[in-house]
Coordinates of C-alpha atoms in Angstrom, one line a residue:
Chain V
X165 CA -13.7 -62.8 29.3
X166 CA -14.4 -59.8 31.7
X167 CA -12.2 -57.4 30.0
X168 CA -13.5 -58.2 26.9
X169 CA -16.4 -57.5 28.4
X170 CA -15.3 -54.4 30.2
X171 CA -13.9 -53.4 26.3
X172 CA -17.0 -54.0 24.5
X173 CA -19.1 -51.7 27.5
X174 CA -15.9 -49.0 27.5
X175 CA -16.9 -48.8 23.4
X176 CA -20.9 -48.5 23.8
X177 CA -20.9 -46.1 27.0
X178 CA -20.7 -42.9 24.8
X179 CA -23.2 -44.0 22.3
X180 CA -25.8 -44.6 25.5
X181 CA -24.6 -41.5 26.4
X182 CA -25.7 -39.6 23.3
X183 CA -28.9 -41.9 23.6
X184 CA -29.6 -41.2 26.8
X185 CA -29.5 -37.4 26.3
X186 CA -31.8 -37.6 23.1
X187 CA -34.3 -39.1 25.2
X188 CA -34.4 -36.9 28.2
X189 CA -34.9 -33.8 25.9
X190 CA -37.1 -35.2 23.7
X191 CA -39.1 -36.3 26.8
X192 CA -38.8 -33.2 28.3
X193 CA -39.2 -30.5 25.6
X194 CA -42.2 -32.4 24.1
X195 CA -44.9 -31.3 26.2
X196 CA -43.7 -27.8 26.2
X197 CA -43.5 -27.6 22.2
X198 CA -46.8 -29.5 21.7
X199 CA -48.4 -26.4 24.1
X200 CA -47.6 -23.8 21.1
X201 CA -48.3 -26.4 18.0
X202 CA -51.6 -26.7 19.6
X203 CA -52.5 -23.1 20.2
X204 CA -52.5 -20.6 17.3
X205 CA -51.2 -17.1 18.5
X206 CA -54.8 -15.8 17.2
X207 CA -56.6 -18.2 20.0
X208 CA -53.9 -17.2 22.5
X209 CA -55.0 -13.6 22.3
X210 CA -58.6 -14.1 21.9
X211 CA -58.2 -16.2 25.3
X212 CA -56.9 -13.2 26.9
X213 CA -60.1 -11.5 26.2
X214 CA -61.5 -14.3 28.4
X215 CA -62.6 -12.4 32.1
X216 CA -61.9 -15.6 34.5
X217 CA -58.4 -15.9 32.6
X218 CA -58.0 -12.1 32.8
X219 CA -59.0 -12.7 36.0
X220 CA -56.7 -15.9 36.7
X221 CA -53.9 -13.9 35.3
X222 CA -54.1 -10.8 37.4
X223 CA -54.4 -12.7 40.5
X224 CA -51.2 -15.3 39.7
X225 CA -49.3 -12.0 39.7
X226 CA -51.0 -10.3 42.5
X227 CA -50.4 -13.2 44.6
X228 CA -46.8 -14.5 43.6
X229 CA -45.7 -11.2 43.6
X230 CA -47.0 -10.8 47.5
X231 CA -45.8 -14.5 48.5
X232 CA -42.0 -12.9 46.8
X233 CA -42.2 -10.0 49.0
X234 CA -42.7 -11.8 52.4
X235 CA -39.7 -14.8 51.4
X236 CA -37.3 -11.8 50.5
X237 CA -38.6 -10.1 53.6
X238 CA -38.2 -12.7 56.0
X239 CA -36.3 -15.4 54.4
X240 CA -33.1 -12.9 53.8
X241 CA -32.3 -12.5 57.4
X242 CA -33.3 -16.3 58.2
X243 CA -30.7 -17.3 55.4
X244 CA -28.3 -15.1 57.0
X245 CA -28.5 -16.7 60.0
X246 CA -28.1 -20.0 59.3
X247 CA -25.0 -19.3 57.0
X248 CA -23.2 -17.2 59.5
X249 CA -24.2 -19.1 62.9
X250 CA -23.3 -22.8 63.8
X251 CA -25.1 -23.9 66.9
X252 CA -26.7 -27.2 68.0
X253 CA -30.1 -28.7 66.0
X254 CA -28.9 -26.1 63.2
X255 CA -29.0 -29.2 60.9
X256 CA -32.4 -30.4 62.0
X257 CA -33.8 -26.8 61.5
X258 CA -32.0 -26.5 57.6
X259 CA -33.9 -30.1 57.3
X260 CA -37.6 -28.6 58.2
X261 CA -37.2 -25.5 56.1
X262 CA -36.0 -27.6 53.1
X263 CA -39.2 -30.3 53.9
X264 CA -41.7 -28.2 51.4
X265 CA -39.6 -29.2 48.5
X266 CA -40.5 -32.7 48.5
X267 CA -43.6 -32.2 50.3
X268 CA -46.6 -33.0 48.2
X269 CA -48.4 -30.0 47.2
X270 CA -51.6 -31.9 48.0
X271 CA -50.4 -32.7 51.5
X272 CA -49.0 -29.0 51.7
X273 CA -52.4 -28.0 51.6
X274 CA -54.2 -30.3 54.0
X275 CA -51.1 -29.9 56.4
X276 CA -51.7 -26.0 56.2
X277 CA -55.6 -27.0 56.6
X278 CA -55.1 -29.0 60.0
X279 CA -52.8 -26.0 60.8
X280 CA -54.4 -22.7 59.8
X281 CA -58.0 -23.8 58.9
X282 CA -60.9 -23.3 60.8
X283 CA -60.6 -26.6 62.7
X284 CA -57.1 -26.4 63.0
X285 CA -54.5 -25.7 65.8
X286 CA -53.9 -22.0 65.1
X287 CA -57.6 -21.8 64.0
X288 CA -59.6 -20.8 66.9
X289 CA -56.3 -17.9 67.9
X290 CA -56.8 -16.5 64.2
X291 CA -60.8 -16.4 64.3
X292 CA -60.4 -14.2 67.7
X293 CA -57.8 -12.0 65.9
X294 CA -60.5 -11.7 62.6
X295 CA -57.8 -13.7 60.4
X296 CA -59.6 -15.6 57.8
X297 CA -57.2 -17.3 55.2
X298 CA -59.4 -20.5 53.9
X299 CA -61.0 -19.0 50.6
X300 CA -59.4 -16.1 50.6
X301 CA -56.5 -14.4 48.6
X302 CA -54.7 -14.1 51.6
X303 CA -55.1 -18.2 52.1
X304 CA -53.3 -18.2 48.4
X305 CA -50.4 -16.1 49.6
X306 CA -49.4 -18.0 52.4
X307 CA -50.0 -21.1 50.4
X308 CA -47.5 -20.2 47.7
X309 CA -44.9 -18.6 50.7
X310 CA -45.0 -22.3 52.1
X311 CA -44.4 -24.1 48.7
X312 CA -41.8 -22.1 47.1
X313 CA -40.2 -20.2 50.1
X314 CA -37.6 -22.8 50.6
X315 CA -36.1 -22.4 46.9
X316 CA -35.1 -18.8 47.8
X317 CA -33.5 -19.8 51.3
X318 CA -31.4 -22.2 50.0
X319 CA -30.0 -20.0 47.3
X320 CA -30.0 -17.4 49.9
X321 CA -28.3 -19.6 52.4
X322 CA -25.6 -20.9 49.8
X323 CA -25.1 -17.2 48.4
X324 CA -24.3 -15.8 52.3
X325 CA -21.9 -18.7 52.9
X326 CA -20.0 -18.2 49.7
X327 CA -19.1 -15.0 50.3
X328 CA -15.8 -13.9 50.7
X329 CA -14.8 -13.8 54.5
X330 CA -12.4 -11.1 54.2
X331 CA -14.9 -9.0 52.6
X332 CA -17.5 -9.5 56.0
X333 CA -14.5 -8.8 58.2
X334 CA -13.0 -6.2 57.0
X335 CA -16.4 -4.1 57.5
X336 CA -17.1 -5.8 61.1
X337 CA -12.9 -4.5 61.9
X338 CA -13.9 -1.2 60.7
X339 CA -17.0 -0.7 63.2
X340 CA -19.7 -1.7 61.1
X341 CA -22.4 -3.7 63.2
X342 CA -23.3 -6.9 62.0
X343 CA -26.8 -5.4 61.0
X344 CA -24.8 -2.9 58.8
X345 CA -22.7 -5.4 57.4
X346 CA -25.6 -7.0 56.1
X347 CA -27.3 -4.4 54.6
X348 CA -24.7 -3.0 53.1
X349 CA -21.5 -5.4 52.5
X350 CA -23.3 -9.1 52.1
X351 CA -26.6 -8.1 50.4
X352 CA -25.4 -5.9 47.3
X353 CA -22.2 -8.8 47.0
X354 CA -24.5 -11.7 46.8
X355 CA -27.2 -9.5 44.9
X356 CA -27.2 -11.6 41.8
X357 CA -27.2 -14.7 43.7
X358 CA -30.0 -13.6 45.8
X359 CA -32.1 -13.0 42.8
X360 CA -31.9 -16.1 40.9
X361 CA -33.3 -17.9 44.2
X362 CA -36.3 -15.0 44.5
X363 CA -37.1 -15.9 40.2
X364 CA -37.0 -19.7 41.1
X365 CA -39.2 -19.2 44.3
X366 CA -41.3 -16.9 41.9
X367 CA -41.6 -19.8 39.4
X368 CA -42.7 -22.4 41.8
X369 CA -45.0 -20.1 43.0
X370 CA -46.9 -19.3 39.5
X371 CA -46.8 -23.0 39.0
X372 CA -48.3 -23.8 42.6
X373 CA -51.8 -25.7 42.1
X374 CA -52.7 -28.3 44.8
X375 CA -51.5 -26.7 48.2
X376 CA -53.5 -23.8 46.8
X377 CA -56.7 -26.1 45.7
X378 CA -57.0 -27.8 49.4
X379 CA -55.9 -24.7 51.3
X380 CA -57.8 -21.4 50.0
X381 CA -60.1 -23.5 47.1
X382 CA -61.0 -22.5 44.0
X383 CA -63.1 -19.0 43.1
X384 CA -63.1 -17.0 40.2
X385 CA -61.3 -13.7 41.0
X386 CA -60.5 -14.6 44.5
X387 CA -58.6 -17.6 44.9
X388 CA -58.3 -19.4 41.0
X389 CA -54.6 -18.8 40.2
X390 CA -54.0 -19.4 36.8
X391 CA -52.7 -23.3 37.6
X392 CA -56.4 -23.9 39.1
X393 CA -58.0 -22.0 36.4
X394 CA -56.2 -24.5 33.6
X395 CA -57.4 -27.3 35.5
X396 CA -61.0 -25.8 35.7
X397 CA -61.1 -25.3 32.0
X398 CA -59.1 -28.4 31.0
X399 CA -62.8 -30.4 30.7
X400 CA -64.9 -27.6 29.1
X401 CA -62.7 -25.6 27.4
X402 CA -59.5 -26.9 26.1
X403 CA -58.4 -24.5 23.9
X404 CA -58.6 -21.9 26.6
X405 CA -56.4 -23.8 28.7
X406 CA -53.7 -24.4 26.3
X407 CA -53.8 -20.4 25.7
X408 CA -53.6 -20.1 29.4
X409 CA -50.9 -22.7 29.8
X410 CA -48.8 -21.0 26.7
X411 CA -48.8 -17.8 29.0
X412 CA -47.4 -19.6 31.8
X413 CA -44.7 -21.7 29.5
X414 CA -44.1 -18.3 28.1
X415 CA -43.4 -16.6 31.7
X416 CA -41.4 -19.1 33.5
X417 CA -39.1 -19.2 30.5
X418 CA -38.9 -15.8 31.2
X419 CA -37.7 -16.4 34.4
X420 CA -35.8 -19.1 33.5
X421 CA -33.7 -17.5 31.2
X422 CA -33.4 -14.1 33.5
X423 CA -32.0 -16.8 35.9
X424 CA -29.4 -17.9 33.3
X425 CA -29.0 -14.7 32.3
X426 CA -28.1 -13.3 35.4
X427 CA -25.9 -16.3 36.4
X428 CA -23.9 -15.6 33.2
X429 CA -23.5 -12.0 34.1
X430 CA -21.7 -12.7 37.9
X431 CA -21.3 -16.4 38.6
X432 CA -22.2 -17.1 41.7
Chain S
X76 CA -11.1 -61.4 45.2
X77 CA -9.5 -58.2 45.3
X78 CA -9.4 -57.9 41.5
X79 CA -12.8 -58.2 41.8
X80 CA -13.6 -55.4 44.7
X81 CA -11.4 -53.2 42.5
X82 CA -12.7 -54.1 39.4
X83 CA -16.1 -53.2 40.9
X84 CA -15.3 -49.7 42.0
X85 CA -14.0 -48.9 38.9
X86 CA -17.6 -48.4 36.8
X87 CA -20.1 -47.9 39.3
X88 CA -22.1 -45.2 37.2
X89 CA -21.9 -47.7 34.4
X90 CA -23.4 -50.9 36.9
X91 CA -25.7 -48.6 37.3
X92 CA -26.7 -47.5 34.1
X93 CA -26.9 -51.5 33.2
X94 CA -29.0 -51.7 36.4
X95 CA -31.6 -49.0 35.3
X96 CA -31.9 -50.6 32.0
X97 CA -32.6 -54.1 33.2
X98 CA -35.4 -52.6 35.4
X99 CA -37.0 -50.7 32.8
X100 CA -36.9 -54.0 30.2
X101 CA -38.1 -55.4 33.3
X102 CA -41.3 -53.1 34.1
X103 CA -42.0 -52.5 30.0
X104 CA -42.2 -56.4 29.9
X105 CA -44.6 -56.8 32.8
X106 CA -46.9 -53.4 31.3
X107 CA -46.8 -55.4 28.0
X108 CA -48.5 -59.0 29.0
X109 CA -51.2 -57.2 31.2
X110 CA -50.9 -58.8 34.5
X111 CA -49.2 -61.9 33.7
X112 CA -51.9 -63.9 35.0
X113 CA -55.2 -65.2 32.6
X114 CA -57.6 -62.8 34.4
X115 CA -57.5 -59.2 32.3
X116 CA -57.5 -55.8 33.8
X117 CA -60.1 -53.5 33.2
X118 CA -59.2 -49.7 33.4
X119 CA -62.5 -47.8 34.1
X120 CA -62.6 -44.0 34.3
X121 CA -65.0 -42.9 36.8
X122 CA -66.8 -39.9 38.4
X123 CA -65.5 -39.2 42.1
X124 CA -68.5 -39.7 43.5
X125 CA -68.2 -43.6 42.6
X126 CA -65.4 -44.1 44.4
X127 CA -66.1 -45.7 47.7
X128 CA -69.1 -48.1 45.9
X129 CA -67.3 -48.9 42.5
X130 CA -64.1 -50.0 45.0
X131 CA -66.0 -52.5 47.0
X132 CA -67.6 -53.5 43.2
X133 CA -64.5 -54.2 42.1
X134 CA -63.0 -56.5 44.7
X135 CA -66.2 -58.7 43.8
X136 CA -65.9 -58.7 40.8
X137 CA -64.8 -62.2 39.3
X138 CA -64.1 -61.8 35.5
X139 CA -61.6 -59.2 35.6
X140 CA -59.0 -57.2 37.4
X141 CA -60.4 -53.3 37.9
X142 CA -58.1 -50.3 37.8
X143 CA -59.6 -47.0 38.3
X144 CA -59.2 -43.8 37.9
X145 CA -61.5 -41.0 39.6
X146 CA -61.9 -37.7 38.8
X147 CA -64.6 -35.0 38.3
X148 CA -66.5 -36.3 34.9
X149 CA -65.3 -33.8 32.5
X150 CA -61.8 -33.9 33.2
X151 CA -62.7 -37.7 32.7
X152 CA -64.3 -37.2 29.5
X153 CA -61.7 -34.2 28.6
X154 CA -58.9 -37.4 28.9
X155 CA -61.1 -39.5 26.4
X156 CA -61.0 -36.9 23.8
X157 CA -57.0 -36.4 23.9
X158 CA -57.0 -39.8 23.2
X159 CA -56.6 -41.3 26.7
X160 CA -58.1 -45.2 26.3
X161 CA -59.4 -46.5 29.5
X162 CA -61.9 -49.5 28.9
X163 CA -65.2 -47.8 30.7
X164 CA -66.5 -44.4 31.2
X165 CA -68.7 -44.0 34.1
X166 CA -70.1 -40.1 34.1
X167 CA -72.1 -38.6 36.6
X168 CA -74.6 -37.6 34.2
X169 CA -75.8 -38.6 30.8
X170 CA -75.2 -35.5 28.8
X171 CA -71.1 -36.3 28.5
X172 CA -71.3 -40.3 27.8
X173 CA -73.8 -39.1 25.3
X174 CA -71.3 -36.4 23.6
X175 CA -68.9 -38.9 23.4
X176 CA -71.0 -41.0 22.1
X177 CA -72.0 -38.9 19.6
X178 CA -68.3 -38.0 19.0
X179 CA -67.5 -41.9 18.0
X180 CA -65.4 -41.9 21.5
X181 CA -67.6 -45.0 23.3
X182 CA -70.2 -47.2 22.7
X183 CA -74.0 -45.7 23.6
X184 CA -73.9 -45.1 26.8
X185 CA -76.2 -47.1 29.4
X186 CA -77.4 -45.2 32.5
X187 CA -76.5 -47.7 35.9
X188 CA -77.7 -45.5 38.5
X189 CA -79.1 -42.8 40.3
X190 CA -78.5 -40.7 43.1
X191 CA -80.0 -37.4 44.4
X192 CA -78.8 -33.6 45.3
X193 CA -78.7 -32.8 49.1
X194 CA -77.6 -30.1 50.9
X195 CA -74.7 -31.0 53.3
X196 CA -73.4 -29.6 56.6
X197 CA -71.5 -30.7 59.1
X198 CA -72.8 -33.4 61.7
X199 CA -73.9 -30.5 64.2
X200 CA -74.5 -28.0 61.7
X201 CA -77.9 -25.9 62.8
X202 CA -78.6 -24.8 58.8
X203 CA -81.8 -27.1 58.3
X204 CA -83.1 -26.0 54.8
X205 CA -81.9 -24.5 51.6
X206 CA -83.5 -20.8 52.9
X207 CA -80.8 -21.0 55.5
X208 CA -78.2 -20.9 53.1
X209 CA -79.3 -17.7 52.1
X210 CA -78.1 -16.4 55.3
X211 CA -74.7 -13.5 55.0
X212 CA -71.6 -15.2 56.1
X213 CA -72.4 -18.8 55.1
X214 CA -69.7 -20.4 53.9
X215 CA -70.9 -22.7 50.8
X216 CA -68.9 -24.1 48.8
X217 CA -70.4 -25.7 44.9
X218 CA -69.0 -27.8 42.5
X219 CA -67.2 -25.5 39.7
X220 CA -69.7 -26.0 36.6
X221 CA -68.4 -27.9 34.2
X222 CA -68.2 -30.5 36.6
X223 CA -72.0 -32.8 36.9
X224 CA -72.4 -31.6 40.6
X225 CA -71.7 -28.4 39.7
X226 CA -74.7 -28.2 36.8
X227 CA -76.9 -29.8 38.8
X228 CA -76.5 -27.4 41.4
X229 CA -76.6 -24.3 39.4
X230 CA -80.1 -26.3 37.7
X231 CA -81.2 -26.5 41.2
X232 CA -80.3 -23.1 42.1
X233 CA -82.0 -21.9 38.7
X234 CA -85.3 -22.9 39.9
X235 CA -85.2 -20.4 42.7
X236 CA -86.5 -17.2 42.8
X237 CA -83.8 -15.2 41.2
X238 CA -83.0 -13.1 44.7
X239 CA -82.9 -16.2 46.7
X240 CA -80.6 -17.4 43.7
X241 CA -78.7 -14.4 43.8
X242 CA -78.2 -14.2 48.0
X243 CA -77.1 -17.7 47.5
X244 CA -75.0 -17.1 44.8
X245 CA -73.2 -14.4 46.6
X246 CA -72.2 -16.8 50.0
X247 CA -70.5 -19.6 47.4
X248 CA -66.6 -19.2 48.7
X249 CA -65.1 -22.2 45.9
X250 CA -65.9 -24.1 43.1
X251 CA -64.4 -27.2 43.0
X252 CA -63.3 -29.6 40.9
X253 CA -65.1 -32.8 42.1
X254 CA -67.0 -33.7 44.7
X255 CA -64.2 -35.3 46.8
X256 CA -63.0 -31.9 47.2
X257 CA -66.2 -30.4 47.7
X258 CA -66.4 -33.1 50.9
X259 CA -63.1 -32.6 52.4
X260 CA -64.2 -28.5 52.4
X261 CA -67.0 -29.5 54.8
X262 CA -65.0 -32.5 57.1
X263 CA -62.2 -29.8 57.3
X264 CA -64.8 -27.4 58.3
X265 CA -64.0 -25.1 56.2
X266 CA -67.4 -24.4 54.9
X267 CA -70.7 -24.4 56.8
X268 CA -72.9 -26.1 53.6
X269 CA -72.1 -27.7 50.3
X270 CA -74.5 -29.1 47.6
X271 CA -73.4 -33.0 47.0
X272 CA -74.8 -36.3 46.7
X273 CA -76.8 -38.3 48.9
X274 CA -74.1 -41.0 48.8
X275 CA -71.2 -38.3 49.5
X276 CA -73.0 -37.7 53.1
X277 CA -73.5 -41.3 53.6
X278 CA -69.7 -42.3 52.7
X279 CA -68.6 -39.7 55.3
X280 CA -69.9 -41.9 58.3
X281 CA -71.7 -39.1 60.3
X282 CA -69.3 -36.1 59.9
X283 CA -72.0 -34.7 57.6
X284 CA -75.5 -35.0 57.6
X285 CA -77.9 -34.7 54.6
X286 CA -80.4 -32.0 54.1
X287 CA -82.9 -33.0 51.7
X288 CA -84.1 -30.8 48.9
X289 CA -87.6 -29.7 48.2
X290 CA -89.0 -32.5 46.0
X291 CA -89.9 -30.0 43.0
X292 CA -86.4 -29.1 43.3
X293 CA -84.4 -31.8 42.7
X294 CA -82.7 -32.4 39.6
X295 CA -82.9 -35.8 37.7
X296 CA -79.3 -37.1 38.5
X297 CA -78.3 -40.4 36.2
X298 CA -74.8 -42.0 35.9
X299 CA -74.5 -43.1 32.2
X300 CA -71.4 -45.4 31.4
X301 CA -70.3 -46.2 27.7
X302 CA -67.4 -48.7 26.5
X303 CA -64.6 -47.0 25.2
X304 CA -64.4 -47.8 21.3
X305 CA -61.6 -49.7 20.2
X306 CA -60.1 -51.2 23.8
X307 CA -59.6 -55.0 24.4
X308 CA -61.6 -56.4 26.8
X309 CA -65.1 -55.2 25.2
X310 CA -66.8 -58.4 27.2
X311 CA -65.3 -58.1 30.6
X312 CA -66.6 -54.6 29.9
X313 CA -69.8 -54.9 29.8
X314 CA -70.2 -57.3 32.2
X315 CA -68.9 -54.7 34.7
X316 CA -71.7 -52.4 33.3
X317 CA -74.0 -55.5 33.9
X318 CA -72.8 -56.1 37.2
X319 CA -73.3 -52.4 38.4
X320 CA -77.0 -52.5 36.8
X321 CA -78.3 -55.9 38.2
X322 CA -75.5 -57.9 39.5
X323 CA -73.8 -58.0 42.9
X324 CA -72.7 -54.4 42.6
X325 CA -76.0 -53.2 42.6
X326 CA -76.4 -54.3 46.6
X327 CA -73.2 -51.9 47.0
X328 CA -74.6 -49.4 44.9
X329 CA -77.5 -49.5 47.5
X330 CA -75.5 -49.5 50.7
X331 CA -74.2 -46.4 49.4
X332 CA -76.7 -44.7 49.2
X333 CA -76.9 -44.6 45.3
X334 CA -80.5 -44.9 43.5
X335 CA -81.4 -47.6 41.1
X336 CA -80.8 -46.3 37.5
X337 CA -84.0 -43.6 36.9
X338 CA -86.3 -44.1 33.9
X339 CA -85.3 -41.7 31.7

């Protein structure tokens, strides 16, 4: 009886297989596809014409493109650090940097609020030092650092401990200090790597929406990313939003497909 | 016995595939018959600032189980036009029931209530009039426009001499979405004043205080609700609209600082 059974399940598994992957990219892809059936390419340029998406636009970059710069910055050395050293609580410390991945955006941003904003525990030390981050640009960049910083550092942290051993100390047995060795042996070898965790951190990043809302708020020019400028224009404008949203779909399969691209060229 | 263990480590990934598929049977079957029980469930779309009243309204209400789902009006009404179908549309205002309305979306809308535009600051806050907030360095924050608050605000604001408009103008720091995240601003103090409603203040329990607007100033703020065309449930419906209006609910309505429906 069971091995009839077991027969009859061993028969249908491939055909929920095939079923099961026909769902998830119909499910999947959808969305995305219905973005550019909606939007006529004539609407998404006369969008672009529109100053708070102009607007939206230039600050995503701006700010994404800042948020990079300090996760390459810092997070490099941080990753090298936990790939190369094993010492006690390192586990508990990879744990806390990984936490803003399954973090709620939404609690992202009120977490950063009871941290950095004016009530908050750092927020009396920042006012003395003339550091105001709630509703301002800078409040976006550290928002976006938060969210997608730890997408580089794993990558980053994966890429350092992958590298070839020999390759480290051969450079240490010839003199080099460990700060030259990582310059100029581990960075350019796990180059590729490296990138493909800055473009995902980038994509989170242009994507990030409610740490930024609750943290820095929502102002034309100054804080409304182009996430936050979708969801503003989502009631009155719809059209404009879909143009808006087809230039994001459009960017982070950009960066997707560098990703792939690059992960094609030197796997890692 | 052993068979058995064996047997059972040989397809887990296929016990659990049959596992996943029972529970989704499972949860489509329960979505399907509404409940289960004979008491239907009402889905009603509702501006944020009806949240704390329109809770407490729902837990007496007898003839129906209420579901909401709160937001900042338009993105509300912006939900009924892609085709979302919750039974009831509670607004804010009147002029987005009525475009639906007019749009063959919901039935013609009723207006249940009233509240009124204040200024609010935090509990200790020394800003005492809407001049104040004219002041350089005030942090204000307003609703964004398309939202109700954020119309009414600017209407207010319109009324003003247009440099007073302007020096106001110039301290806003956010627009927000809804008025939820127009409150948390101020309880967070993030911002030193933000335009809300009276029942906003009240429903933060003495963090903020109210600042009351100059009576030729304030705007005539109605909550219209219409029955979204084509849902079940068309009875229970309206008797929640009834309820709101002069039922039970309007006692809540009250305690919350909401005003009885204005006479347009």
């Amino acid at each position: 009886m069971r091995s009839r059974l077991g027969r009859a399940v061993a028969r249908l598994f491939p055909v929920a297989l095939i079923v099961a992957v026909a769902v998830t990219l119909v499910f999947l892809a959808l969305p995305v596809i219905a973005i550019f059936a909606d939007v006529s390419p004539k609407q998404l340029i006369d969008s672009l014409d529109d100053p708070a998406t102009v607007d939206a636009l230039r600050l995503s970059l701006q700010t994404t493109l800042t948020a990079l710069l300090i996760i390459l910055v810092v997070g490099t050395p941080v990753a090298w650090a936990l790939a190369t050293r094993r010492f006690r609580g390192r586990q508990i410390l990879v744990t806390i940097i990984e936490l803003p991945l399954v973090l709620p955006p939404a609690v992202a941003g009120i977490g950063l609020l009871a941290a950095l904003g004016p009530k908050g525990i750092l927020g009396p030390v920042l006012d003395s030092l003339g550091i105001a981050l709630v509703f301002q640009t800078a409040g976006v960049v550290v928002a976006l650092t938060f969210v997608a910083s730890p997408f580089y550092l794993r990558q980053a942290q994966s890429a350092f401990e992958s590298l070839d051993r020999s390759l480290v100390e051969a450079s240490r047995t010839l003199g080099a200090s460990e700060a030259r060795t990582f310059a100029r042996v581990a960075c350019p070898v796990a180059f590729t790597s490296l990138l493909s965790g800055a473009a995902l951190a980038w994509g989170r990043a242009l994507g990030e929406f409610g740490a930024t809302l609750v943290f820095a708020g929502s102002f034309q020019g100054v804080t409304q990313t182009a996430p936050l400028a979708i969801y503003a224009q989502f009631g009155t404008n719809f059209p404009g939003a879909l143009a808006l949203a087809a230039v994001l779909v459009a960017f982070s399969v950009a960066i997707l497909g560098g990703v792939k691209l690059l992960g094609r060229l030197q796997p890692a | 016995m052993l068979r058995h263990v064996g047997r059972q480590r040989k397809h887990p990934a296929i016990r659990l595939a049959a596992a996943a598929c029972v529970c989704v049977v499972a949860a489509a079957g329960c979505g399907g018959s509404s409940g289960g029980g004979s008491q239907p469930t009402l889905t009603v779309s509702a501006a944020a600032s009806l949240k704390d009243a329109f809770t407490t309204c729902a837990q007496q209400f007898k003839q129906a189980k209420v579901r909401f789902s709160f937001a900042g009006s338009d993105e509300l009404a912006a939900q009924i036009r892609q085709g979302a179908n919750p039974n009831l549309f509670a607004s804010a205002n009147t002029k987005l029931p009525e475009q639906l309305f007019s749009e063959g979306k919901i039935s013609k809308p009723q207006v249940f209530a009233g509240n009124k535009l204040v200024i609010a600051v935090p509990g200790d806050s020394k800003i005492a009039s809407i001049n104040d907030l004219e002041t350089p360095g005030t942090a204000l924050v307003i609703g964004d426009a398309s939202v109700p608050i954020g119309s009414y605000t600017r209407e207010v604001l319109g009324h003003l001499p247009s440099a007073q408009e302007k020096a106001i103008l110039a301290n806003v720091k956010s627009e927000e979405p809804d008025v939820s995240s127009i409150v948390g601003k101020l309880t967070q103090g993030a911002a030193d004043a933000g335009f809300t409603y009276v029942s906003d203040v009240k429903g933060t329990k003495g963090q903020l205080k109210a600042i009351d607007l100059p009576a030729t100033l304030q705007p005539n703020v109605a909550y219209g609700a219409g029955i979204v065309k084509g849902t079940p449930n068309q009875k229970q419906s309206q008797a929640f609209i009834d309820d709101v209006i002069s039922g039970s609910c309007r006692q809540v309505m009250q305690t919350n600082g909401f005003l009885p429906p204005p006479q347009a």
